[in-house]
GROMACS .gro file of C-alpha atoms in nm:
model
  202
    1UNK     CA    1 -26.847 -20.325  11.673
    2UNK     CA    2 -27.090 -19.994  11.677
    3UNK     CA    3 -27.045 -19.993  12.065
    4UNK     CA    4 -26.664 -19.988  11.998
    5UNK     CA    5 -26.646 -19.731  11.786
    6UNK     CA    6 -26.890 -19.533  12.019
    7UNK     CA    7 -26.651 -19.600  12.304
    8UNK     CA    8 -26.382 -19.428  12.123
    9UNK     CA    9 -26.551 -19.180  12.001
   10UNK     CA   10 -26.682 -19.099  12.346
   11UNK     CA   11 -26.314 -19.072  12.437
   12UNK     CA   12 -26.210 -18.843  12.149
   13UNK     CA   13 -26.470 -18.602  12.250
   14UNK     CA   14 -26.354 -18.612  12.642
   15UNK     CA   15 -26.023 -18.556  12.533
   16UNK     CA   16 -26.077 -18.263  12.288
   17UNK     CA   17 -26.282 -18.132  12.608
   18UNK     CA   18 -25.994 -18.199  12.849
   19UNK     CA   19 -25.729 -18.029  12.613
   20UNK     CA   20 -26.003 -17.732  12.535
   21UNK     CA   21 -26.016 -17.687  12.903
   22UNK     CA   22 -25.674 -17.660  12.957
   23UNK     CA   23 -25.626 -17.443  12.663
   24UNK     CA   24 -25.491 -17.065  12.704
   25UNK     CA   25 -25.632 -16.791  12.482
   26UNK     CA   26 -25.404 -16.464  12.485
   27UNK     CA   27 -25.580 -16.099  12.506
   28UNK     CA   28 -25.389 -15.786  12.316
   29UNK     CA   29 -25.461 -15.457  12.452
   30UNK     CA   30 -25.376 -15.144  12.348
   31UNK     CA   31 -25.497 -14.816  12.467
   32UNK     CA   32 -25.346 -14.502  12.232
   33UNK     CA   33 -25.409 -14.200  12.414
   34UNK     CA   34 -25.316 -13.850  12.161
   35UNK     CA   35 -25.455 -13.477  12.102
   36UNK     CA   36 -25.634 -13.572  11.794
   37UNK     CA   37 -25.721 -13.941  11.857
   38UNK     CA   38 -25.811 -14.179  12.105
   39UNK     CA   39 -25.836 -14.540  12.053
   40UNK     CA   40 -25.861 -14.912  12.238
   41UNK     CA   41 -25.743 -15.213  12.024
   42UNK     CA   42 -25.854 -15.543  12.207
   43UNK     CA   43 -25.707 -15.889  11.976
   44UNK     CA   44 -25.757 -16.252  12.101
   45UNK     CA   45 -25.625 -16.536  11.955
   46UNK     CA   46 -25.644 -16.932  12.042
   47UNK     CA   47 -25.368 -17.137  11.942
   48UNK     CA   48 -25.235 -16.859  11.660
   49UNK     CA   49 -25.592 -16.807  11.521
   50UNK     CA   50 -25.714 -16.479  11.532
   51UNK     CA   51 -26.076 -16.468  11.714
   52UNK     CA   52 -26.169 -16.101  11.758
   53UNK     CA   53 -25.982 -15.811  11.641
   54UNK     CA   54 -26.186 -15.490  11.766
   55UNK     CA   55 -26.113 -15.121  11.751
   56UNK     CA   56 -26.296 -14.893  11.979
   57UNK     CA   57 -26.272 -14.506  11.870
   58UNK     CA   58 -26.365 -14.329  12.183
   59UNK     CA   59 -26.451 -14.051  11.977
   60UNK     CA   60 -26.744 -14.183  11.821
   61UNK     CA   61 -26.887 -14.285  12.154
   62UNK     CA   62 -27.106 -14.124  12.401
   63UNK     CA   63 -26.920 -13.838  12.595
   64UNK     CA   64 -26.668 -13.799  12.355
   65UNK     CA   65 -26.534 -13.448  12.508
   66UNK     CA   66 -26.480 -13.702  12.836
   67UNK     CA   67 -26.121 -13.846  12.645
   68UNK     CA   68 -26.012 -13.473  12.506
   69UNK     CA   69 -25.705 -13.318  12.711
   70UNK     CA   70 -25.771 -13.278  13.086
   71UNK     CA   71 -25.570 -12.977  13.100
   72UNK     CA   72 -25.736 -12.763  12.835
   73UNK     CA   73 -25.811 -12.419  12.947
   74UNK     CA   74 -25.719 -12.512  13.291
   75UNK     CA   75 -25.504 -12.277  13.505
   76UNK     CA   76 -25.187 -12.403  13.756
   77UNK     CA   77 -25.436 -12.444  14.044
   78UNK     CA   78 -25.740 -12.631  13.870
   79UNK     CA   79 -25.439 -12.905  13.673
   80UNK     CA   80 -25.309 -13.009  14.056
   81UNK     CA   81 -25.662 -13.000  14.183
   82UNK     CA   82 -25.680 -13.266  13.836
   83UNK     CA   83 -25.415 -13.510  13.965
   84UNK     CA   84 -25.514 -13.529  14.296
   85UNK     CA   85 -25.885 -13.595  14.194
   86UNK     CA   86 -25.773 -13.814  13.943
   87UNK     CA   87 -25.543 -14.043  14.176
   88UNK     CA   88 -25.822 -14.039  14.467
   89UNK     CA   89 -26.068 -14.149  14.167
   90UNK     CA   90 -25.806 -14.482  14.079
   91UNK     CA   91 -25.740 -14.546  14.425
   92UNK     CA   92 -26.111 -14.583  14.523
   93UNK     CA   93 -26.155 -14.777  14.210
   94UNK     CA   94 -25.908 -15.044  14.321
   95UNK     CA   95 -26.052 -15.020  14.660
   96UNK     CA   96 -26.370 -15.104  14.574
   97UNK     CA   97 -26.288 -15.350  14.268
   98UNK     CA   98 -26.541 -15.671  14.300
   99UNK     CA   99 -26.536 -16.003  14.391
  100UNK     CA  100 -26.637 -16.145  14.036
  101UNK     CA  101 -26.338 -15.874  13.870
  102UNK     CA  102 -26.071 -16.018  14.129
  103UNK     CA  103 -26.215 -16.413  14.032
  104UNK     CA  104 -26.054 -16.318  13.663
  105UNK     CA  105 -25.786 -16.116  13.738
  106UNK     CA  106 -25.645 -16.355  14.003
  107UNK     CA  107 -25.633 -16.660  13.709
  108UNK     CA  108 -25.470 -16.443  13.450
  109UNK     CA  109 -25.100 -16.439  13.358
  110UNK     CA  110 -24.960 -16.104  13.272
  111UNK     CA  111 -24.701 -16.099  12.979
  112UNK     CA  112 -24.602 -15.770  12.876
  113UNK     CA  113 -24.728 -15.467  13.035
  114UNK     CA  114 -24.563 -15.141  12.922
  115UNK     CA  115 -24.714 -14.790  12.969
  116UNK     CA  116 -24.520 -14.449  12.807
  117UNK     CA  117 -24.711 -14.115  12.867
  118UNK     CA  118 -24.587 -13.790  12.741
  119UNK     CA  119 -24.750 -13.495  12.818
  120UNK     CA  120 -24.723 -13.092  12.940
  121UNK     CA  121 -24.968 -12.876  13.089
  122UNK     CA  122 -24.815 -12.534  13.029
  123UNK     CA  123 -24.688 -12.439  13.346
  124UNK     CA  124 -24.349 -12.549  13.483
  125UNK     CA  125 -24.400 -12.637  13.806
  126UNK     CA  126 -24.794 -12.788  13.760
  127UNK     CA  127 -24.613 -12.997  13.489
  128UNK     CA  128 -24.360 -13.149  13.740
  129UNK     CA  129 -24.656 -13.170  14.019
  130UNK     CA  130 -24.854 -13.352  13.770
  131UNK     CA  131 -24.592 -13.587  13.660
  132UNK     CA  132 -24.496 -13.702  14.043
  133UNK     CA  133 -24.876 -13.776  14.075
  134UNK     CA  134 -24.893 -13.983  13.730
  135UNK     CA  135 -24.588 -14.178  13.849
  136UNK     CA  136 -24.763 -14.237  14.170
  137UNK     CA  137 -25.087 -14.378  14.020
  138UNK     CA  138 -24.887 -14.582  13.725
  139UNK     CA  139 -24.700 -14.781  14.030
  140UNK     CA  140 -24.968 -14.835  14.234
  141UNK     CA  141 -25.162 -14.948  13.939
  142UNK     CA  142 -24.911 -15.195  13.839
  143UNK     CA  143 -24.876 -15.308  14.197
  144UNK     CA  144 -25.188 -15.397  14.234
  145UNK     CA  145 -25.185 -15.593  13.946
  146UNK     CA  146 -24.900 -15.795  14.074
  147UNK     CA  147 -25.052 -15.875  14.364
  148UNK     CA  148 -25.396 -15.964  14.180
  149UNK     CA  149 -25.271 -16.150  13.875
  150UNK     CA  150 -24.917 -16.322  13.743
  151UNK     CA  151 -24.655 -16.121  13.647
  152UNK     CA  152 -24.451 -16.288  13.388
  153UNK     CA  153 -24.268 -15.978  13.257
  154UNK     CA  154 -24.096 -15.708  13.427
  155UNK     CA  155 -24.351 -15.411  13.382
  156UNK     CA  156 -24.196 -15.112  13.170
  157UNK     CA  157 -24.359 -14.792  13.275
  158UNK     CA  158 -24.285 -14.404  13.230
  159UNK     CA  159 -24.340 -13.998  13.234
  160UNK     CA  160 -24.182 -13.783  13.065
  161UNK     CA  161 -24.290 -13.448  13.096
  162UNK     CA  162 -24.195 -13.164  12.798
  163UNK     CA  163 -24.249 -12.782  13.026
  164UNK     CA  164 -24.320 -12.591  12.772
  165UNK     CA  165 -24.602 -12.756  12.573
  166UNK     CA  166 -24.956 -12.837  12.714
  167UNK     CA  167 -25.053 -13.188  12.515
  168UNK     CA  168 -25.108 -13.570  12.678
  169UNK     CA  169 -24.961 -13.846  12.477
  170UNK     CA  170 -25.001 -14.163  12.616
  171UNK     CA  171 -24.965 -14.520  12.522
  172UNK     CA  172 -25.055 -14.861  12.717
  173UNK     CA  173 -25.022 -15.181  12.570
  174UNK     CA  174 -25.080 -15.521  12.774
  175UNK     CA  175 -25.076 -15.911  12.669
  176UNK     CA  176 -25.239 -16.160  12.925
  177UNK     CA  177 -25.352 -16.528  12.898
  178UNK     CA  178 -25.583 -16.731  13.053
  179UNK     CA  179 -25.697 -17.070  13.013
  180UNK     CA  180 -26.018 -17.142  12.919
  181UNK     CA  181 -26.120 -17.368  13.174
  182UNK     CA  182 -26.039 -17.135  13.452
  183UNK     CA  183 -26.212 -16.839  13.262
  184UNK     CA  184 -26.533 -17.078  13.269
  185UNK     CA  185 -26.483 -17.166  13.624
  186UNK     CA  186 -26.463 -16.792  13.710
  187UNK     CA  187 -26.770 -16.699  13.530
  188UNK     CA  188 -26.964 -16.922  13.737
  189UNK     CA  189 -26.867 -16.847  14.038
  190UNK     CA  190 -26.944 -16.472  13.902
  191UNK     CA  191 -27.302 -16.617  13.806
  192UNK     CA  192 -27.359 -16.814  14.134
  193UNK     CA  193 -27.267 -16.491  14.355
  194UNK     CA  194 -27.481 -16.251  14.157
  195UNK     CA  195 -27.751 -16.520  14.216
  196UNK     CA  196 -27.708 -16.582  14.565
  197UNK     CA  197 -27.718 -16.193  14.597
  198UNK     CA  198 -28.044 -16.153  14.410
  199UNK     CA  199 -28.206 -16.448  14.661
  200UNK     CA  200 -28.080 -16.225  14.973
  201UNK     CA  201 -28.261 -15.904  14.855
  202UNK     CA  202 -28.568 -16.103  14.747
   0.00000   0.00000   0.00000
């Protein structure tokens, strides 16, 4: 009778396992970008259950001045020599985006991805430079993530430039899933390439 009961016990516990593994957990992330505050809101919830509800002010971290306004005290020639820096900067990050990043990314399922900004630098025709060079990096940004993850939403982006303020105002808010035995697979594969790398250098 006790070796019975084991038995199905036994198969209880493989089939919680099973249905654990196949199990999605969705991430909430929201990145609120303003003058006077800048924060990143990261939820994640399993099955409606709320497991981790951060908020990250970035000005109490290191580097705080990092996050202020770009633009500030810049002149027409120093905000275009901004954008172009600042797209070469996200273009070399995609280019050079890892193995073990791409392992995750390429398992998640993207559904809703919108991204407003609303900004000014003070100058007419910096301000319209700048916003053609925001629009560039935005859709190259979320073409890369189509081609890296699953788009399940159409992607809702935009710039809207005001000429005759100089502010940033900028809002990106995401929702991906990803199921739990996939995350674990990716993680070690993650772990077994940074260990195979540590036994070439040694």
């Amino acid at each position: 009778m006790e070796l019975i009961q084991l038995f199905w016990v036994a198969i209880g516990v493989i089939l919680f396992c099973l249905l654990l593994l196949i199990s999605k957990v969705n991430i909430y992330i929201t990145f609120s970008y303003k003058q006077d505050s800048q924060l990143i809101i990261v939820r994640i919830r399993f099955y409606g259950i709320q497991l981790l509800n951060k908020v990250i002010d970035l000005d109490e971290v290191e580097n705080k001045d990092l996050w202020k306004n770009p633009f500030k005290g810049k002149s027409f020639i120093e905000s275009l020599k901004y954008v172009d820096s600042l797209a070469h900067s996200v273009f070399e990050t995609i280019g050079s985006l890892t193995i073990a990043a791409r392992t995750f990314f390429e398992r998640m399922h993207v559904h809703r991805l919108e991204w407003n900004t609303f900004f000014g630098t003070g100058d007419v025709s910096s301000t319209g430079i700048a916003a053609g060079g925001l629009w560039t990096i935005k859709g190259s940004l979320i073409g890369f993530a189509g081609t890296i993850s699953t788009l399940e939403c159409e992607p809702i982006i935009s710039v809207l430039p005001n000429f005759q303020r100089k502010f940033i105002d900028s809002k990106f808010d995401c929702i991906v899933s990803i199921r739990i035995g996939q995350a674990m697979y990716a993680l070690i594969k993650v772990i077994r390439k940074s260990s195979l790398k540590k036994e070439v250098y040694i």
